[in-house]
Short mmCIF file of C-alpha atoms and ligand atoms in Angstrom, two decimals:
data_model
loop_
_atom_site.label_atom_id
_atom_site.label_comp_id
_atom_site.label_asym_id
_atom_site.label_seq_id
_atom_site.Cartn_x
_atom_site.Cartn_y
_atom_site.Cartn_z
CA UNK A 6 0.00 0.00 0.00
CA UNK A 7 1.48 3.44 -1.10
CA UNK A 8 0.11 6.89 -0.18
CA UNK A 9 0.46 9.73 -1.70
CA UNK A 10 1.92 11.35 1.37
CA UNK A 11 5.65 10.59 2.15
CA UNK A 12 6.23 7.23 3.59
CA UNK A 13 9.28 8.73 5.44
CA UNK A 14 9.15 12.31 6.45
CA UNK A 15 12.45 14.70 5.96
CA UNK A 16 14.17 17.84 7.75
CA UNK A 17 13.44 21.03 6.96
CA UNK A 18 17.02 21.61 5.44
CA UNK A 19 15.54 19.05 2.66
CA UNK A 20 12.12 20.64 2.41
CA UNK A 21 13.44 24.27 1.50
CA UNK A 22 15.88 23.42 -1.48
CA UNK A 23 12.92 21.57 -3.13
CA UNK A 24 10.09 24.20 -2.55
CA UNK A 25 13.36 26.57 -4.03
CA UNK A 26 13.57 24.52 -6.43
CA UNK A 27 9.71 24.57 -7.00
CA UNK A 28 9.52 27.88 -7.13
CA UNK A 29 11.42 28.59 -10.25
CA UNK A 30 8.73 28.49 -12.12
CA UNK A 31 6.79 31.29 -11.11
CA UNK A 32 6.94 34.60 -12.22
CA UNK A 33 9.90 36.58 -11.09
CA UNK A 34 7.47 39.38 -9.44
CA UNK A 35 10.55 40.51 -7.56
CA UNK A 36 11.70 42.20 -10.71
CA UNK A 37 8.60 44.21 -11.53
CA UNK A 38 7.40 42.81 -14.31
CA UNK A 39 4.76 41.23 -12.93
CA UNK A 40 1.45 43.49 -13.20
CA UNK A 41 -1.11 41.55 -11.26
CA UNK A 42 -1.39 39.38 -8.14
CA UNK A 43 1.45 40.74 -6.34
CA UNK A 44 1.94 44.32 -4.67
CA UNK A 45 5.57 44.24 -4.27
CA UNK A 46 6.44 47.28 -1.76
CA UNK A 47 9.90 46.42 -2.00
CA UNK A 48 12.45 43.80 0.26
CA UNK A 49 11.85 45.88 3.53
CA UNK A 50 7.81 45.30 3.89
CA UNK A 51 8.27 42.32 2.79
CA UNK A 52 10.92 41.32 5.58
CA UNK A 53 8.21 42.79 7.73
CA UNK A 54 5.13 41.31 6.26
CA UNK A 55 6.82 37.43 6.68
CA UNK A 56 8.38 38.06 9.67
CA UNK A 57 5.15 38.67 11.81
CA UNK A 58 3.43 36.41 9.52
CA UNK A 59 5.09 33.77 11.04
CA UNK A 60 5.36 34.99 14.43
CA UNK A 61 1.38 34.11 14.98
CA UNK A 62 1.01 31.98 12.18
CA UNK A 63 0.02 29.77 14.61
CA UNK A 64 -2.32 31.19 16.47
CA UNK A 65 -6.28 31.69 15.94
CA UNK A 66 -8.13 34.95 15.26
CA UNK A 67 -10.96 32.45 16.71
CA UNK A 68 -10.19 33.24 20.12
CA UNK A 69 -9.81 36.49 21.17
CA UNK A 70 -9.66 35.63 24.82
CA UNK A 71 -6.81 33.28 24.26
CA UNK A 72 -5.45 35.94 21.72
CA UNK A 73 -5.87 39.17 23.53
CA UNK A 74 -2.97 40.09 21.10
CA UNK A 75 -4.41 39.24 17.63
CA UNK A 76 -7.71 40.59 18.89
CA UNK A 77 -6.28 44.09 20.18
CA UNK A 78 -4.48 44.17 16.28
CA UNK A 79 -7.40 43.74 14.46
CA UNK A 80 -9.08 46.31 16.40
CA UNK A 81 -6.20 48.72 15.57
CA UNK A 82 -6.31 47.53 11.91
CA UNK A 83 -9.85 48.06 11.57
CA UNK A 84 -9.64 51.63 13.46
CA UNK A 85 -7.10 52.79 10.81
CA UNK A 86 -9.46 51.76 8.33
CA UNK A 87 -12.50 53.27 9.54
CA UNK A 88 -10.44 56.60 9.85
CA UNK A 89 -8.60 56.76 6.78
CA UNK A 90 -11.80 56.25 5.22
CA UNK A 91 -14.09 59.04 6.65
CA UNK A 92 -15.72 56.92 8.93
CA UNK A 93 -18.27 58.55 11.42
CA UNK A 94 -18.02 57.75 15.46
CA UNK A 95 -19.64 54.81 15.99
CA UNK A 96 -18.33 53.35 12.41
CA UNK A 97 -17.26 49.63 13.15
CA UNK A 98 -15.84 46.79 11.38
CA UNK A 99 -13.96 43.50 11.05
CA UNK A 100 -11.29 41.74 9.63
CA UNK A 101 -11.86 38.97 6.47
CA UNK A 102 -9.43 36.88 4.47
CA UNK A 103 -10.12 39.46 1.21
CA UNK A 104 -12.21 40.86 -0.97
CA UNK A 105 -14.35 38.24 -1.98
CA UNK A 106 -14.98 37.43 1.50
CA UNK A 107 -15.49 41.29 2.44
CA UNK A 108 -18.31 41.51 -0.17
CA UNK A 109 -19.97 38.08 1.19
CA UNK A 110 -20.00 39.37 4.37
CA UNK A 111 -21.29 43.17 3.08
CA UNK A 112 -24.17 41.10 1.32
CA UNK A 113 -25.28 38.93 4.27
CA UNK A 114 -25.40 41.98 6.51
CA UNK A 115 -27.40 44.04 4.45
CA UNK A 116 -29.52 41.22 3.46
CA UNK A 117 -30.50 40.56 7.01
CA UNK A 118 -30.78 44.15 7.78
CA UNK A 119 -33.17 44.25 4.78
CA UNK A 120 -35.29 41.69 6.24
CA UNK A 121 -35.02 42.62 9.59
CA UNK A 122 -36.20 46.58 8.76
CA UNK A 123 -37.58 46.80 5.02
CA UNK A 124 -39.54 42.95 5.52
CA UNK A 125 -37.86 42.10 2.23
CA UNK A 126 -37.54 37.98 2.21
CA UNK A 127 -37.25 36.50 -0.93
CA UNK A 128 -36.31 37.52 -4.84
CA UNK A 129 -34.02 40.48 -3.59
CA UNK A 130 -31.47 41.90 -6.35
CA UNK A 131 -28.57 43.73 -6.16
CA UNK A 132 -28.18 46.39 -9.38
CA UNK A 133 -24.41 47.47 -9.76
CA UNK A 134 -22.03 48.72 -12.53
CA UNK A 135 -20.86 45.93 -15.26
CA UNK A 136 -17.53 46.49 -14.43
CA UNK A 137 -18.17 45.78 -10.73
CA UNK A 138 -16.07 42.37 -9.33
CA UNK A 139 -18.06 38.98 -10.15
CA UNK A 140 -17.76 38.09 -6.30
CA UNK A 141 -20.80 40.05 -6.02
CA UNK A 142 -21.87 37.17 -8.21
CA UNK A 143 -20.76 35.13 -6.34
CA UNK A 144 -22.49 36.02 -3.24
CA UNK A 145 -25.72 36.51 -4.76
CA UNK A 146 -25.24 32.62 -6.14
CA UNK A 147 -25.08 31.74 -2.87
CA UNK A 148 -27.58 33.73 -1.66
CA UNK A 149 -29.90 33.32 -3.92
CA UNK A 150 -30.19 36.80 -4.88
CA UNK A 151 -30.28 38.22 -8.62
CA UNK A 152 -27.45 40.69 -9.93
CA UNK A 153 -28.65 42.95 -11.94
CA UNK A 154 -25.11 44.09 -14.32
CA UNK A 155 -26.23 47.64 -15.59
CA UNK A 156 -24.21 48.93 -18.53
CA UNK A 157 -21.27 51.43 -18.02
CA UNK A 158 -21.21 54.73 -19.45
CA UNK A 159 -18.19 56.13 -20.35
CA UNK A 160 -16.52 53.62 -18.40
CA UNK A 161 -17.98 54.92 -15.09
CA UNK A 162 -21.40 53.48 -13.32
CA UNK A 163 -24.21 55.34 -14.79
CA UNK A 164 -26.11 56.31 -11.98
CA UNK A 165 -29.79 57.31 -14.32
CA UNK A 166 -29.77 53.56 -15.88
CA UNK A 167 -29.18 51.92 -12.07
CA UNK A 168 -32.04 54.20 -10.69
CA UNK A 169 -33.88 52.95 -13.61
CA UNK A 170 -33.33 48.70 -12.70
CA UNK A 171 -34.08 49.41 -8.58
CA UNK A 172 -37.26 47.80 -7.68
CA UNK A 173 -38.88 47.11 -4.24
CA UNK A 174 -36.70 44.45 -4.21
CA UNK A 175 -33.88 46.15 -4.45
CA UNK A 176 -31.48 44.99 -1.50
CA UNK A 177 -28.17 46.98 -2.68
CA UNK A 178 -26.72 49.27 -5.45
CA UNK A 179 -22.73 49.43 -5.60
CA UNK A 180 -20.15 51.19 -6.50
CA UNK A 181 -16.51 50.60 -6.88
CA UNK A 182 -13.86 52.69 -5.54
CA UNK A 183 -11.94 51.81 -8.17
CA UNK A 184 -13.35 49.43 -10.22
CA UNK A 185 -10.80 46.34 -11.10
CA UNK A 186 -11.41 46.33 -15.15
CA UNK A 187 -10.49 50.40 -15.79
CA UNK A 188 -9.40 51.47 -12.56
CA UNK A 189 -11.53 54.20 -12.33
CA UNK A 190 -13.84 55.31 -9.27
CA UNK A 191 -17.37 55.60 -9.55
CA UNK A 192 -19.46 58.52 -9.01
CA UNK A 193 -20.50 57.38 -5.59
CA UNK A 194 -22.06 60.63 -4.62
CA UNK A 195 -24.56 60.51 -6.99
CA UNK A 196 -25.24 56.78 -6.31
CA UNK A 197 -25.42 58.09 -2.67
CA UNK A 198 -28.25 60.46 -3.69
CA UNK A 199 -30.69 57.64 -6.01
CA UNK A 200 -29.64 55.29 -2.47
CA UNK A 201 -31.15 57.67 -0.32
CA UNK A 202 -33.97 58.68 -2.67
CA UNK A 203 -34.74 54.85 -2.95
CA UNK A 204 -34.04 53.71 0.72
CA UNK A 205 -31.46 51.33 -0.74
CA UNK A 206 -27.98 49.66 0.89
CA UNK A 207 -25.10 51.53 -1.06
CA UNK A 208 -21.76 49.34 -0.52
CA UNK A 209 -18.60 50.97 -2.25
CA UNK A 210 -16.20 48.44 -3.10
CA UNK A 211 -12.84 49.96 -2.56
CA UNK A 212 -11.12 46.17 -2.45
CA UNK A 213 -8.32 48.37 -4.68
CA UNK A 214 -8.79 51.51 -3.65
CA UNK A 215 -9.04 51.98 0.43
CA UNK A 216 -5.44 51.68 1.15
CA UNK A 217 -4.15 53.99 -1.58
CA UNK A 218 -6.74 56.42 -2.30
CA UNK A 219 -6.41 58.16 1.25
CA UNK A 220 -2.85 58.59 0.65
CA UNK A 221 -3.11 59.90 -3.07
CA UNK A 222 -5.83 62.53 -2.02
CA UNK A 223 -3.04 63.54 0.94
CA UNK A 224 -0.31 63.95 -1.75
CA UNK A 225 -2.30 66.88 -3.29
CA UNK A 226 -4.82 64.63 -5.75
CA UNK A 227 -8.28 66.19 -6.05
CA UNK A 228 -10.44 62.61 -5.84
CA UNK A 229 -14.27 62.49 -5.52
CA UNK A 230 -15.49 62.01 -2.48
CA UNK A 231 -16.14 57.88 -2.61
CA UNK A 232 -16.02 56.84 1.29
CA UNK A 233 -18.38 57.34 4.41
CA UNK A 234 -17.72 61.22 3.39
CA UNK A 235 -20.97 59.98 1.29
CA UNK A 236 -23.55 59.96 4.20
CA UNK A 237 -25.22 57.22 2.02
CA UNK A 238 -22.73 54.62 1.79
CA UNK A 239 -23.56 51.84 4.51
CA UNK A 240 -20.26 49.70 4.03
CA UNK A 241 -17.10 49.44 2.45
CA UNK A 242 -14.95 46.27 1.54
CA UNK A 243 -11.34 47.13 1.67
CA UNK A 244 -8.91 45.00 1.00
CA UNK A 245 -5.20 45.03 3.29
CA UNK A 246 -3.37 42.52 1.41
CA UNK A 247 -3.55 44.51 -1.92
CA UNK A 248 -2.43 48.54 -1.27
CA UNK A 249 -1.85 47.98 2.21
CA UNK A 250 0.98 45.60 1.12
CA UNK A 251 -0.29 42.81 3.95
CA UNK A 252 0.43 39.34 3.55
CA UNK A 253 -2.52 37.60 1.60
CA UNK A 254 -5.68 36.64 3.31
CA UNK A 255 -6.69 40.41 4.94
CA UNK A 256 -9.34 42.91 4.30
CA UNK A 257 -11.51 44.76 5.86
CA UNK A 258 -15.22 44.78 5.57
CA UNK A 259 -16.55 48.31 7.31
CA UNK A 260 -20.33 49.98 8.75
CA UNK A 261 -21.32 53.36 8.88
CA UNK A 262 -22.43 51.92 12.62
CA UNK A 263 -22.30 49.08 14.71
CA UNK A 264 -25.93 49.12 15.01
CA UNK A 265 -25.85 47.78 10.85
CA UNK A 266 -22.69 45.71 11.80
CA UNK A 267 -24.69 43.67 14.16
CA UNK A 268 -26.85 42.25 11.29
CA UNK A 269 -23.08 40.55 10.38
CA UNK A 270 -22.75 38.62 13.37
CA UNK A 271 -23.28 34.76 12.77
CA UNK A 272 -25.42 33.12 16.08
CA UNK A 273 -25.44 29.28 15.00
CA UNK A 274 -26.39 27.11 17.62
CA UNK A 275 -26.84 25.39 19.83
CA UNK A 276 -24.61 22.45 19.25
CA UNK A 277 -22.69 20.43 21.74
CA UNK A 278 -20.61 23.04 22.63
CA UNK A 279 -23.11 25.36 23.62
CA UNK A 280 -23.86 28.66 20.86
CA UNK A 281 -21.19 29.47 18.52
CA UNK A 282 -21.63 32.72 17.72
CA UNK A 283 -18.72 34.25 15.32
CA UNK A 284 -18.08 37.43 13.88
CA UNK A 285 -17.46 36.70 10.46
CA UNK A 286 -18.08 33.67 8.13
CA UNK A 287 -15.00 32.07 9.16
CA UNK A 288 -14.72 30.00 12.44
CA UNK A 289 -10.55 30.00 12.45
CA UNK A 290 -8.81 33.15 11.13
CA UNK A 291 -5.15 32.79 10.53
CA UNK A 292 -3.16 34.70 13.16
CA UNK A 293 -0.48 35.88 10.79
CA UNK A 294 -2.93 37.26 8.42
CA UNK A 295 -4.18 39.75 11.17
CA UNK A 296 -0.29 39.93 12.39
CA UNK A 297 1.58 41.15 9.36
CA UNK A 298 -1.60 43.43 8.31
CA UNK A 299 -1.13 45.52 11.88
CA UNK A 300 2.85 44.88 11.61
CA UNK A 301 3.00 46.51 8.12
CA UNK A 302 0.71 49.48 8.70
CA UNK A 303 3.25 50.50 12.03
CA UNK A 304 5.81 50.23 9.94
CA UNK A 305 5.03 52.53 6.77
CA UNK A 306 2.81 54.90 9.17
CA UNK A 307 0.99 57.46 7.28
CA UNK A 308 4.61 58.75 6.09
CA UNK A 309 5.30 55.52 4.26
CA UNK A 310 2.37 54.81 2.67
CA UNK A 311 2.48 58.51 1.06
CA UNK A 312 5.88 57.77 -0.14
CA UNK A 313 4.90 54.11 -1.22
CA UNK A 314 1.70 55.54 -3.32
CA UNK A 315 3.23 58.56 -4.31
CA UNK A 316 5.66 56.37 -6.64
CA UNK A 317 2.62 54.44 -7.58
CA UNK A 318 1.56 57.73 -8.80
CA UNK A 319 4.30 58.68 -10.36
CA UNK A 320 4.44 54.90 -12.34
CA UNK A 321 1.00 55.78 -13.33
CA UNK A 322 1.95 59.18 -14.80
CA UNK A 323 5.07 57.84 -17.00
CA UNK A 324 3.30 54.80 -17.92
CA UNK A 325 0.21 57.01 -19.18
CA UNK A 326 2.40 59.74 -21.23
CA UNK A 327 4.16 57.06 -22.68
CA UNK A 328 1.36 54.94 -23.78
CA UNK A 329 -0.33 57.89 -25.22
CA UNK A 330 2.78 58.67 -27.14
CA UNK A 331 2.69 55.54 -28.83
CA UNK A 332 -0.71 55.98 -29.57
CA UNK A 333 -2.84 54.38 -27.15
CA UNK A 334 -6.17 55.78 -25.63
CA UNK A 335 -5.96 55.44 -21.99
CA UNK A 336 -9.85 54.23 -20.65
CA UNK A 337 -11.23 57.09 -18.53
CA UNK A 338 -9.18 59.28 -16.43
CA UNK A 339 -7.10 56.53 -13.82
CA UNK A 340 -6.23 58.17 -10.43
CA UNK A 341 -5.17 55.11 -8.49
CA UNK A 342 -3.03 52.55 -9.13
CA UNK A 343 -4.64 51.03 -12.15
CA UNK A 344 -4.64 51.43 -16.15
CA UNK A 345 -6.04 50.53 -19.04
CA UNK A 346 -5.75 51.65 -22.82
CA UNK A 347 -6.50 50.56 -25.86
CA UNK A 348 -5.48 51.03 -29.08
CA UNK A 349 -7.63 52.35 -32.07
CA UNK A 350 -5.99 50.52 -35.31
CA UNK A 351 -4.10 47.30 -33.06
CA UNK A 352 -5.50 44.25 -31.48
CA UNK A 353 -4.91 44.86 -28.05
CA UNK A 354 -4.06 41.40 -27.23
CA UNK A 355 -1.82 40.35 -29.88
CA UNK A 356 0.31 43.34 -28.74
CA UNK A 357 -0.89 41.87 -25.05
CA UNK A 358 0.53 38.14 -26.58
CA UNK A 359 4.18 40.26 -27.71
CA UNK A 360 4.50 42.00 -24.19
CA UNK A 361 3.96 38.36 -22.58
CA UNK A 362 6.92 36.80 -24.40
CA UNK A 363 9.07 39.72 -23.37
CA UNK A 364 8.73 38.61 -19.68
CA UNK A 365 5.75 41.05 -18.61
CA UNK A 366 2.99 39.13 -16.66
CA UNK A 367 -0.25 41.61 -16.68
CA UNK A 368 -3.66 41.66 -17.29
CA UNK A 369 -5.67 42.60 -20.26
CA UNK A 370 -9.41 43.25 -21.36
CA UNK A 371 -11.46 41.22 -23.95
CA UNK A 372 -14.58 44.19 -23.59
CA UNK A 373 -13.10 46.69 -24.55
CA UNK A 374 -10.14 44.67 -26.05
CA UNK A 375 -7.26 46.61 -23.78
CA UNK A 376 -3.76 46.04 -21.92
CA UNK A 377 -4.30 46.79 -17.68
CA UNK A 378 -1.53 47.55 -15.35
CA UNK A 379 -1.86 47.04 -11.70
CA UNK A 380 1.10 49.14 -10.69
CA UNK A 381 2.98 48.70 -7.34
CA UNK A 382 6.02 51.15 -6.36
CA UNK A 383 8.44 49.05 -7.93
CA UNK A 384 6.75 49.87 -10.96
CA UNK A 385 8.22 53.19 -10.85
CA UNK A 386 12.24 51.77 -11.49
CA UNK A 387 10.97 49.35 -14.34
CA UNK A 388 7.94 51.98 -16.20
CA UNK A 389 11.00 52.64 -18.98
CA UNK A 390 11.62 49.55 -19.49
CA UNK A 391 8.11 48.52 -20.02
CA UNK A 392 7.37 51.36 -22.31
CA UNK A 393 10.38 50.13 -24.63
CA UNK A 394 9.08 46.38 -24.71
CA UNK A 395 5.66 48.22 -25.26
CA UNK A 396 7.03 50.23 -28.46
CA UNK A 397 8.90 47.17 -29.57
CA UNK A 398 5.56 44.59 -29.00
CA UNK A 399 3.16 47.45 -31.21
CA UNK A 400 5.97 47.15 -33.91
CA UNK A 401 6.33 43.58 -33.94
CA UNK A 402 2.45 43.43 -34.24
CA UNK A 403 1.68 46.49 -36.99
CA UNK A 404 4.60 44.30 -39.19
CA UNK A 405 2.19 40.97 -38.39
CA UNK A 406 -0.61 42.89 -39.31
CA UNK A 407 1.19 44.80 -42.67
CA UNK A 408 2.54 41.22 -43.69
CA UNK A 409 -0.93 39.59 -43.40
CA UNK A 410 -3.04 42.30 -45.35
CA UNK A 411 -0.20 42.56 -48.27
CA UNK A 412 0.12 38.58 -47.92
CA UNK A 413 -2.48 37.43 -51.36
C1 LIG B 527 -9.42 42.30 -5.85
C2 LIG B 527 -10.80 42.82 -5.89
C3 LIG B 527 -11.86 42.10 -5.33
C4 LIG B 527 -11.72 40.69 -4.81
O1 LIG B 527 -10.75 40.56 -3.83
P1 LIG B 527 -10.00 39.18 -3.55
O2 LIG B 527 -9.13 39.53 -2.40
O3 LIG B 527 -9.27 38.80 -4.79
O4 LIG B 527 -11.05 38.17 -3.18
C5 LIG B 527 -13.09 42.71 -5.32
N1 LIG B 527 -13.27 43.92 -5.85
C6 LIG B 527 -12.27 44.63 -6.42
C7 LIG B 527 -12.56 45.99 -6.98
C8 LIG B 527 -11.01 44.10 -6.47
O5 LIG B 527 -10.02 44.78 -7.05
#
């Protein structure tokens, strides 16, 4: 009989040459040309980030009593949240593995809050912006709720047409703050005003946006207001592990009170234990998750996450002027950390296909047919060299493109 598992188990000096080994087929992120998945901050976060990590990677977000530590952390996390974010007193929140799980957790509290004050039970809908993140999808799958995807207009929600698809059983309209596909940030104030004209939930998901949009607006950029600033806006998912340069597995998910909070709480007993009542979906939460989140916001302080944006920023910029140059439309106006452009006489992905086989690991867009950047600071030594791979990658495609019409 033969297991999968080792029969024989080996030392750790063993284990980490393999897993080295192992690795050498990923993406060398490290080097910046990797733009998605990874926000790379640089060596010295992530000394910090892995270092805590594994300090409580051990230990269990579960108990709080046990873990007066992790629970005191996530209380700070949360705190800098809610007040980076315009929250009023009284705001609350909680910690979640990410942004899928922040939006769950969003959805199940306003849906209870909706039955609980509005009497709404069954066939609820949720109307948001196309370009909104399918784990609202998601969440309404498992919810049984319908998602109403309303057409963009010029890229941004189009308030009118969502007015337009709310019905009484309307549990939730959303904006993002930015939105993943374009990187741009709806107009939440005037989703704010057809929320409160309707008596709807308005969540703004800033997964992308909480942790760097604070710091942008603070290094002189004139944003929209998009956060609790909105009186309208009932909760925000924001995610820790993506412009908070966390480890993976933290966000937040934050209330305009902790009277609409309660409707998160899970009560599900009894069972032989008693009630197990938890604050979130999960019943374990990974210590070092909740450990490197708190350890990485003392050590860039306000200070260091200017800096750390500001080059984000300044990525942005060059990357945008020398897209442009080469003849690309950039989507919308991008004030974050995210781009996309198009081009009007090349396919989009077969210069996408070109930039690939030069190294560069990114996104792209089939709707509009586009190239997307997710920047991170070190984005801001390579930009350069990405705009001469980009020139090279739009000539090696217009000479496809010139060969193939003169071909017959
Ligand atoms: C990343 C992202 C999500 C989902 O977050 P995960 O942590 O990947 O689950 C949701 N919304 C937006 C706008 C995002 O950028």
């Amino acid at each position: 009989m033969s297991f999968a598992l080792p029969e024989r188990g080996a030392p750790w000096s063993d284990i980490e040459p393999r897993m080295r080994e192992l690795a050498k087929g990923d993406v060398k992120w490290r080097d910046g040309r990797t733009g998605m998945y990874i926000f790379n901050a640089g060596p010295e976060v992530e000394h910090v980030q892995k270092t805590a990590y594994a300090m409580f990677a051990s230990e269990n977000g579960l108990g709080p009593a046990a873990f007066p530590s992790l629970a005191q952390m996530e209380r700070e996390v949360v705190a800098a949240g809610l007040s980076l974010l315009n929250a009023p007193p009284g705001a609350a929140g909680v910690m979640s593995s990410g942004g899928t799980d922040s939006i769950f957790l969003a959805v199940k509290t306003a849906r209870d809050h909706a039955r609980a004050k509005r009497g709404l039970n069954s066939g609820l809908n949720i109307v948001a912006p196309s370009s909104v993140h399918p784990a609202f999808d998601k969440a309404c799958m498992v919810m049984d709720i319908e998602m109403r995807r309303i057409p963009v207009k010029g890229y941004l929600a189009d308030p009118a047409a969502m007015e337009a698809a709310i019905d009484a059983n309307t549990l939730m309209l959303v904006g993002s703050a930015p939105c993943f596909p374009f990187g741009l940030i709806d107009p939440i104030d005037e989703l704010g005003a057809v929320a409160e004209r309707r008596g709807v939930w308005l969540h703004v998901d800033a997964c992308v946006g909480a942790y760097i949009a604070p710091f942008v607006r603070m290094n002189g950029a004139k944003l929209p207001a998009f956060d609790f600033a909105v009186p309208a806006v009932s909760s925000i998912s924001g995610d820790l592990h993506k412009y908070g340069y966390a480890s993976k597995g933290a966000s937040t998910v934050l209330f305009r009170s902790e009277t609409l909070k309660q409707f998160l709480e899970f009560d599900a007993g009894p069972w032989p234990l008693g009630r197990m009542i938890t604050p979130t979906l999960a019943g374990t939460r990974p210590g070092g998750a909740i450990a490197a989140a708190w350890a990485v916001m003392q050590h860039l302080g306000v200070e260091g996450y200017r800096q750390k944006q500001g080059e984000v920023t300044q990525a942005r910029e060059k990357i945008e002027a020398g897209v442009r140059k080469l003849g690309f439309e950039v989507l919308g106006k991008p004030q974050l950390g995210i781009v996309s452009f198009a081009h009007p006489k090349v396919d989009a992905l077969r210069v996408y296909a070109q930039m690939h086989h030069r190294g560069w690991f990114t996104a792209a867009l089939v709707d509009p047919r586009a190239l997307h950047l997710m920047l991170s600071p070190k984005h801001n030594e390579v930009a350069h060299e990405y705009l001469a791979d980009l020139e090279a990658s739009l000539g090696a495609v217009t000479d496809e493109q010139f060969a193939s019409k003169y071909a017959g």
